[in-house]
Coordinates of C-alpha atoms in Angstrom, one line a residue:
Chain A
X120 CA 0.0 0.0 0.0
X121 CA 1.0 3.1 -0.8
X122 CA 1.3 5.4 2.2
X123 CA 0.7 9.5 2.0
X124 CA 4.2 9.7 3.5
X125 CA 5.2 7.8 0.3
X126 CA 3.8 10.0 -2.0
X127 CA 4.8 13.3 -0.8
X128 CA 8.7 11.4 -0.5
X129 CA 7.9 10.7 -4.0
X130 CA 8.3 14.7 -5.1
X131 CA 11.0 15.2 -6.7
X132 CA 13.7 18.1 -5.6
X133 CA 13.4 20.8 -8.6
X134 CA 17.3 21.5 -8.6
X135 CA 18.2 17.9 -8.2
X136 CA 15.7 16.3 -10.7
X137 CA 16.9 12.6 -10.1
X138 CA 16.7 13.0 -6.2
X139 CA 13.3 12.7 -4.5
X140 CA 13.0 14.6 -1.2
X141 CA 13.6 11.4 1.0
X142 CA 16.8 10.7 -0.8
X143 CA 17.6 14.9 -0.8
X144 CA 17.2 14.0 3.2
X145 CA 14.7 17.1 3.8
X146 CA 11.6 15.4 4.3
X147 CA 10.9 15.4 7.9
X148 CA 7.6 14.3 9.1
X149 CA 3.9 13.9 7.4
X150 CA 1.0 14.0 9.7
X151 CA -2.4 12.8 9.2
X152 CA -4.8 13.9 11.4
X153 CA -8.3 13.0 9.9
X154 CA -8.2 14.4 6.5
X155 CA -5.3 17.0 7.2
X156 CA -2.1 16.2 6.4
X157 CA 0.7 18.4 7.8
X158 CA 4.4 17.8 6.0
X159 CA 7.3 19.5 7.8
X160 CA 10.3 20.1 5.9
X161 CA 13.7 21.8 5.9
X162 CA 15.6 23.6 3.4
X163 CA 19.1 22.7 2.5
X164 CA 20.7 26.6 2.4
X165 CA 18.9 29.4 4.1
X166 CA 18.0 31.2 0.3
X167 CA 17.3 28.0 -1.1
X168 CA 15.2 29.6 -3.9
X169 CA 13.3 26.4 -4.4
X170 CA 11.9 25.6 -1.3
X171 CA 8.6 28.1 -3.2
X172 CA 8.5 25.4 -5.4
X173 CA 8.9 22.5 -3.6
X174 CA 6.0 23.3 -1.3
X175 CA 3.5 23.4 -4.2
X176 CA 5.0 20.2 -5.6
X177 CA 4.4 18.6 -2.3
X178 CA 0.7 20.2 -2.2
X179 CA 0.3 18.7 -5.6
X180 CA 1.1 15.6 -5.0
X181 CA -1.1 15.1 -2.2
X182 CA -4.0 16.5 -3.7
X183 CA -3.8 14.0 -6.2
X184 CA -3.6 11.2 -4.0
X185 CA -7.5 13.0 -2.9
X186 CA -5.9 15.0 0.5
X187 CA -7.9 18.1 0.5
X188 CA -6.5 19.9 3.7
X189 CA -2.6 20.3 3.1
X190 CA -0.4 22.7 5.0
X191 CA 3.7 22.4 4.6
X192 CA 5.5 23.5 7.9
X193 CA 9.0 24.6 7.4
X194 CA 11.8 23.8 10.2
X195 CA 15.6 24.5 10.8
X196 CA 16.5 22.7 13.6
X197 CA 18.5 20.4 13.2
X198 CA 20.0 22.4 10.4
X199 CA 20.4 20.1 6.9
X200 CA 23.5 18.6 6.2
X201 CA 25.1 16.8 3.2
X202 CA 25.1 14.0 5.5
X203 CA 21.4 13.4 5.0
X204 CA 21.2 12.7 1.5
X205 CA 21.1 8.9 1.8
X206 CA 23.2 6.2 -0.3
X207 CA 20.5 5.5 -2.7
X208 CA 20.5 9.0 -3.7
X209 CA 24.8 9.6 -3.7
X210 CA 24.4 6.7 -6.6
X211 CA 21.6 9.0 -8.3
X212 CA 24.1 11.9 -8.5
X213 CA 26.8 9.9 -9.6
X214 CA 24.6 8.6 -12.3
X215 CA 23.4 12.1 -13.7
X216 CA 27.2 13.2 -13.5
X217 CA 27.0 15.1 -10.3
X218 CA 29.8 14.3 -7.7
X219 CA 27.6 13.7 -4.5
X220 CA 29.4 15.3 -1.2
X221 CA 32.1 13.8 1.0
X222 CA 31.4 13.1 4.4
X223 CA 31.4 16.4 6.8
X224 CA 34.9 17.0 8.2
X225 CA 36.2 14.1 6.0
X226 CA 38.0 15.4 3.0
X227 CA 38.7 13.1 0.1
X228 CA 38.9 14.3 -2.9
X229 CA 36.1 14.8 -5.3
X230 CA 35.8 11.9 -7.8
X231 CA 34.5 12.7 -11.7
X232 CA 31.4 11.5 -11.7
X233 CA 32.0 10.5 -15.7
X234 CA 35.6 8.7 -15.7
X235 CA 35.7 8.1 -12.1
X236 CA 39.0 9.8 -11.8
X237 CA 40.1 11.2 -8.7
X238 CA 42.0 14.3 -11.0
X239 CA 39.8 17.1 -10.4
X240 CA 40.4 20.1 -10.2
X241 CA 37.6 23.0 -8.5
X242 CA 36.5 25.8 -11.0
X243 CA 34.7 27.6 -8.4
X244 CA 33.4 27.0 -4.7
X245 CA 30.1 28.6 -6.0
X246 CA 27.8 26.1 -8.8
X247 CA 24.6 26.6 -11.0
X248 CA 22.7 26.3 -7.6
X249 CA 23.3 27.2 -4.1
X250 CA 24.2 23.3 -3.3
X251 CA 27.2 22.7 -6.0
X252 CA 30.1 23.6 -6.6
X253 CA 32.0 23.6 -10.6
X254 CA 34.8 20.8 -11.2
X255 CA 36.8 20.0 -13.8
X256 CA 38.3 16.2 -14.3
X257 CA 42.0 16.5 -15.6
X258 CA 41.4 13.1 -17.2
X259 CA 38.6 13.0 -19.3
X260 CA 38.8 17.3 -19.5
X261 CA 34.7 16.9 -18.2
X262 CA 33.4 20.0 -16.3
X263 CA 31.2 18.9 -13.9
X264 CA 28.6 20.0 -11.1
X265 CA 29.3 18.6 -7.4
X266 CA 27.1 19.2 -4.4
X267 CA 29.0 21.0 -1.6
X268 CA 29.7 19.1 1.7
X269 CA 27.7 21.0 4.9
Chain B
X7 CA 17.7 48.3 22.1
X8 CA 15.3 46.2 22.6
X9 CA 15.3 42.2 21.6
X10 CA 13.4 42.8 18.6
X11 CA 16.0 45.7 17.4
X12 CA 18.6 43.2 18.0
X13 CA 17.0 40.9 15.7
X14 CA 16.2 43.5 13.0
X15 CA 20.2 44.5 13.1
X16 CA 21.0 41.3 12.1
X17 CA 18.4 40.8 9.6
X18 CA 19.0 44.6 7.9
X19 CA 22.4 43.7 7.9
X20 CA 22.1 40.2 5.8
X21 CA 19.6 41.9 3.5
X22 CA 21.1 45.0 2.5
X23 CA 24.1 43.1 2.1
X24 CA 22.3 41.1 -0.2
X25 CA 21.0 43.8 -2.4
X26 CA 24.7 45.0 -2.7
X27 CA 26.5 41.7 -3.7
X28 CA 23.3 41.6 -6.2
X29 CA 24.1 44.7 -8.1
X30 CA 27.2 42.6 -9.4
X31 CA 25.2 40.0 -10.8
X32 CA 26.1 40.2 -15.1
X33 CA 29.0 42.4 -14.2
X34 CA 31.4 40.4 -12.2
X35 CA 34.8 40.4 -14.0
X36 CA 34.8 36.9 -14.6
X37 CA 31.1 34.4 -15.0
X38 CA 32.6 32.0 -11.8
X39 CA 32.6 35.3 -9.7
X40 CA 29.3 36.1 -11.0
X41 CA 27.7 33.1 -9.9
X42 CA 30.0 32.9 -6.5
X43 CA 28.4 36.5 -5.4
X44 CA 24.7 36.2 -6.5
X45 CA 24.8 32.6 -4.7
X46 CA 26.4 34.7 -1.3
X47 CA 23.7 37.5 -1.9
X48 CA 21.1 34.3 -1.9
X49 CA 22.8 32.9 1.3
X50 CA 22.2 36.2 3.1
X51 CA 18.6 36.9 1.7
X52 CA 18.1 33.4 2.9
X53 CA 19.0 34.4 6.3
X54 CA 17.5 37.9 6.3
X55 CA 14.0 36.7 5.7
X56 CA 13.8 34.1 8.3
X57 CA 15.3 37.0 10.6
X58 CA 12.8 39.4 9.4
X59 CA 10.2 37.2 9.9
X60 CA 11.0 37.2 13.7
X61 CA 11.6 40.5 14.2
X62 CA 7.8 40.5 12.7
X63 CA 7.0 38.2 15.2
X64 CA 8.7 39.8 18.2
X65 CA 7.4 42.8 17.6
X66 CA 3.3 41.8 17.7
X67 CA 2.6 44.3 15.3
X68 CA 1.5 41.4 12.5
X69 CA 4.0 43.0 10.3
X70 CA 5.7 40.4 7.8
X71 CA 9.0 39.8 6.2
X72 CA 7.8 41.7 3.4
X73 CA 6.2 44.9 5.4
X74 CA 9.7 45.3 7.4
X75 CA 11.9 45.0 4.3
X76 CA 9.7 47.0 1.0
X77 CA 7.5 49.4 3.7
X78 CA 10.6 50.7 6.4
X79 CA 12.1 53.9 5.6
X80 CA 15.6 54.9 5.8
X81 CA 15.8 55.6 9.3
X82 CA 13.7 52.2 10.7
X83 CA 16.7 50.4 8.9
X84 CA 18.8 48.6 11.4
X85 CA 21.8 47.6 9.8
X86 CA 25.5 48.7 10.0
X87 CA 27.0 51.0 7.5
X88 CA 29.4 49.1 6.0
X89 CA 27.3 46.7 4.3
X90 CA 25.2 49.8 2.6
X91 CA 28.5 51.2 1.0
X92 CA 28.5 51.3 -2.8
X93 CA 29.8 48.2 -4.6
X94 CA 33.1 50.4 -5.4
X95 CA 35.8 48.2 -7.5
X96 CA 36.3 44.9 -6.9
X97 CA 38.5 45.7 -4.2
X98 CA 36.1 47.4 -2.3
X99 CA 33.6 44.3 -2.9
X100 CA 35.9 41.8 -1.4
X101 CA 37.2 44.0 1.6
X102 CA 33.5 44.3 3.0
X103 CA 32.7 41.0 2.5
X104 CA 35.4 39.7 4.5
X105 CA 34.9 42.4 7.5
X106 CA 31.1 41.0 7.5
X107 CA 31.9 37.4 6.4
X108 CA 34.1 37.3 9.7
X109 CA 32.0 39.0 11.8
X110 CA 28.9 37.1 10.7
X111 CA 30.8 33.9 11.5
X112 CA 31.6 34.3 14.5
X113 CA 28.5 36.0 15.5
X114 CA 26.2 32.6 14.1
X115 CA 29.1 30.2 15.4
X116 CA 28.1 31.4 19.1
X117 CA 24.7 31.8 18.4
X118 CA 24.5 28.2 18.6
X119 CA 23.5 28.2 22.4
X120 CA 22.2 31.2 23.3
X121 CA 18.7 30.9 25.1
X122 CA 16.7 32.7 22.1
X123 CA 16.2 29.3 20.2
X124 CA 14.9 31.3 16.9
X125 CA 18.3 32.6 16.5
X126 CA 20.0 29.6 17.9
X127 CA 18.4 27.5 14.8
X128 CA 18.9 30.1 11.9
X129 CA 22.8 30.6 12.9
X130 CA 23.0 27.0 13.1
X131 CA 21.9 27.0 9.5
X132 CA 23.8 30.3 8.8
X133 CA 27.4 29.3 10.1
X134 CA 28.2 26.7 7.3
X135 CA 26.9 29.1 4.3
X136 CA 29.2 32.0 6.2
X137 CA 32.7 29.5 6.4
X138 CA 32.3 29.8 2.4
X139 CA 31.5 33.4 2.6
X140 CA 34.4 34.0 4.5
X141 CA 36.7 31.4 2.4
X142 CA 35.9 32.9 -0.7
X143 CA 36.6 36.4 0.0
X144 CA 39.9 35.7 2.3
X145 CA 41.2 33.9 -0.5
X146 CA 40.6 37.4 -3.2
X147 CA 42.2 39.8 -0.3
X148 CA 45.2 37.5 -0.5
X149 CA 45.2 37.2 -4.3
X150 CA 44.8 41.0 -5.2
X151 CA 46.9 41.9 -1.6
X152 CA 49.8 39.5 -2.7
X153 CA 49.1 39.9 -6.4
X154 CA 50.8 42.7 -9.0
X155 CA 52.0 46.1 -7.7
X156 CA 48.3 47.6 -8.9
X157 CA 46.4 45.1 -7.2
X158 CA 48.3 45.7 -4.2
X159 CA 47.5 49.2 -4.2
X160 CA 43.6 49.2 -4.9
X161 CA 43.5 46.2 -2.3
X162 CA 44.8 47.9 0.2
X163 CA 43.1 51.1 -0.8
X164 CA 39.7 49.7 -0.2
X165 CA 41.0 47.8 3.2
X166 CA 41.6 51.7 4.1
X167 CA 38.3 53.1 2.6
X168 CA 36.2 50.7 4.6
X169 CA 38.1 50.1 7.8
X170 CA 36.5 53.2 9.6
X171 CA 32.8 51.7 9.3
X172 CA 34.1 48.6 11.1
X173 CA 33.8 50.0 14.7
X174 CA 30.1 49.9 14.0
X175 CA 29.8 45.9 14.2
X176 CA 30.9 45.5 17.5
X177 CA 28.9 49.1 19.0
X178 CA 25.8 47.8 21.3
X179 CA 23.9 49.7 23.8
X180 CA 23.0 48.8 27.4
X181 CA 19.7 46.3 26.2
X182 CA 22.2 44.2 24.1
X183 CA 24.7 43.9 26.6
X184 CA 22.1 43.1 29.4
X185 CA 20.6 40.8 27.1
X186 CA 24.3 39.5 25.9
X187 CA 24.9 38.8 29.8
X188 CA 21.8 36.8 30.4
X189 CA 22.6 34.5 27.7
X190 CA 19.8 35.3 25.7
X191 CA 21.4 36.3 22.5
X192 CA 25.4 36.9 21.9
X193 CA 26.2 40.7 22.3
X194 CA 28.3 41.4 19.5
X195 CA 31.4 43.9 21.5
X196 CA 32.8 40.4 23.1
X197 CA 33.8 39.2 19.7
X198 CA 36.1 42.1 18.7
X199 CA 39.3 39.9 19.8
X200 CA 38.6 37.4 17.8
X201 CA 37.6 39.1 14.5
X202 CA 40.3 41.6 14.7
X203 CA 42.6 37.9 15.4
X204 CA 41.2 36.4 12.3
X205 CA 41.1 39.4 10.0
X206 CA 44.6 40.1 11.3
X207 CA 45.6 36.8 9.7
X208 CA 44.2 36.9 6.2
X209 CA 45.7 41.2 6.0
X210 CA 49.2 39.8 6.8
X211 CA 48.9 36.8 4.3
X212 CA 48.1 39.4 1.8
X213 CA 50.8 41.4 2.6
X214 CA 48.6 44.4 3.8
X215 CA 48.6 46.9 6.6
X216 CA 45.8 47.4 9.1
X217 CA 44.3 50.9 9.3
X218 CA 45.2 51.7 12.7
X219 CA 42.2 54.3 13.3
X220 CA 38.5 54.0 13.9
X221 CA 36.0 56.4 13.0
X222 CA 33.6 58.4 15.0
X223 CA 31.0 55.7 16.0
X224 CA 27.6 55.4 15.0
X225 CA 24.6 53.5 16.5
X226 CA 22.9 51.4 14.3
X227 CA 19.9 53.5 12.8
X228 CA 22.7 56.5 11.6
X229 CA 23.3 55.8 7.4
X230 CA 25.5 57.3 5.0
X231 CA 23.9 58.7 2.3
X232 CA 23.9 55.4 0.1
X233 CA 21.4 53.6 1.5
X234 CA 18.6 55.9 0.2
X235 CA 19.0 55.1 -3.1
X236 CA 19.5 51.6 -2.1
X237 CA 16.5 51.0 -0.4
X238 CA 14.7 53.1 -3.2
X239 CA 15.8 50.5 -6.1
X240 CA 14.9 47.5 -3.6
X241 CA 11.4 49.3 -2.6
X242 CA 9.9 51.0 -6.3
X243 CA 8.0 47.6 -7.3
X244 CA 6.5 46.9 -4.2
X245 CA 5.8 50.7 -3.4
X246 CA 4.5 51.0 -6.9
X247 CA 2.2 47.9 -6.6
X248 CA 1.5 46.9 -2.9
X249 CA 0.3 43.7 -2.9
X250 CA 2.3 42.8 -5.9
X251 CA 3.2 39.0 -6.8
X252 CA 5.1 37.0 -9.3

């Protein structure tokens, strides 16, 4: 069966289209009370510009699995980490071509997500999104997108 | 000072900040440092709205994020006058963003515990986007500081132009400190030492001189002529169209 908390971790994140929000780890709670549903979520950077977005996505979602009464709560505590995007979704990235983080406070260097070469070089600390930063693989010569480790 | 102008210092500070480091988007010299400033403008907007929000809050007056940053006037702003300086060179850029970057830093890092829990969770949030903040703008001052003979010279011209409005960061008045004391918020004098420690560091990697004097200080509420014709750029849509939405 599938559950409500299924479907709204079923959204996909609008920056990171092959992550859902389980796998993005900022799905918190969904709460049925009767025929209210209350999802609690929390955004990965303070400005995250899509956090607009996602909330409609979720209210979307729900109201076509028939929920009428929808409200998305947003919390901050504990703050998001890289740390919470789980394994599934690291293999996602790699498999779109976008280095997933290191562990916090471990630092490894950042693999291309093509070749698989640990010769990479950063471009810039600052990405096409508030979560990535721009690499460039001194193997294969592919630029490439990899989310920043916080 | 009350609790709630405490708050709105903060919050003024992160958003007009953010307007400034905007004004560079499309005109950064290179397209990385374009994308590097509008995505710190975005970490500070971030953290300006859920400040403002608060301050909204605090204040009981059911005014929002919105009403405190498109409907205050030039004097109701809160924030410190360094981050309403104009953009200057690139110089200029850089040496205000690490004065703030530092100070914002430490300011979220100690946040962590304080007894206000609001602030405690947003500078949780905050403090990791501010280690970039202050990265990325360390490592310019010590490019353009320990660069050519002309980059040396503008670098340490804007370190000069913009030291003076420093002093302001760490000015609070009796509330603050009382409020600093009962371990309600952090009261921003008690981290002079360690700013001036760490911007002390990243100056002598760059081979540049510290100012040595302040500035006649200014409580938070006094502005510089700039910030008029800031806030009249940020406020003209939503003055022009209350009520307006995308």
């Amino acid at each position: 069966m599938v559950t409500l908390f299924d479907v709204v971790a079923a959204v996909k994140d609008p920056e990171l289209r092959v992550l859902n929000l389980a796998e993005l780890g900022i799905l918190r709670d969904v709460a049925v009370d009767g025929d209210a549903v209350t999802v609690t979520i929390t955004p990965t950077y303070s400005g995250c510009p899509a956090m607009d977005l996602i909330r409609a996505d979720i209210e979307s979602a729900l109201h076509e699995a028939g929920v009428s009464e929808i409200s998305v709560k947003t919390v901050l505590d504990p703050p998001w980490s890289t740390d919470m995007i789980t394994e599934e979704g690291r293999s996602k990235l790699a498999a779109a071509g976008i280095a997933p983080p290191g562990r916090v406070f471990v630092t490894l260097s950042v693999r291309c997500p093509r070749c698989g070469s640990p010769a990479t070089e950063q471009l810039s600390r600052f990405g096409s999104t508030a979560c990535k930063s721009l690499w460039r693989c001194t193997s294969c010569l592919e630029p490439f997108d990899a989310v920043k480790a916080i | 000072m009350s609790h709630v102008g405490y708050v709105l210092g903060l919050a003024d500070d992160a958003l007009v900040a953010a307007q400034r480091l905007g004004e560079w988007c499309s005109r950064a010299p290179e397209m990385e440092e374009d994308i590097a400033l509008a995505n710190i403008a975005l970490d500070q907007l971030g953290v300006a709205r859920l400040l403002l929000t608060y301050a909204g809050e605090l204040e009981g007056a059911g005014r929002t994020e919105d009403d405190l940053a498109y409907l205050r006037s030039e004097q109701e702003f809160r924030n410190v006058r360094l981050v309403e300086l104009d953009n200057g060179d690139f110089a200029v850029t850089m040496a205000k963003l690490l004065f703030l970057s530092i100070y914002q830093r430490l300011l979220y890092d100690r946040s962590i515990g304080v007894g206000d829990e609001r602030i405690a969770a947003v500078a949780a949030k905050a403090r990791k986007e501010s280690a970039y903040h202050v990265d990325h703008s360390s490592r310019w001052v010590v490019r353009l500081g320990d660069g050519t003979e002309e980059s040396h010279r503008r670098m340490q011209a804007a370190v000069d132009l913009v030291w003076p409005y420093t002093d302001q960061l760490f000015e609070v008045d009796p509330d603050v400190h009382a409020l600093g004391l009962a371990g309600v918020i952090v009261d921003p004098s008690t981290l002079r030492p360690a700013w001036l420690a760490a911007v002390d560091a990243v100056l002598t990697e760059a081979t540049l001189t510290r100012p040595a004097a302040g500035s006649p200080v200014a409580k938070r509420g006094e502005h510089t002529e700039a910030l008029a014709k800031l806030l009249a750029e940020m406020q003209v849509l939503h003055r022009a169209h209350p009520g307006a939405r995308w």
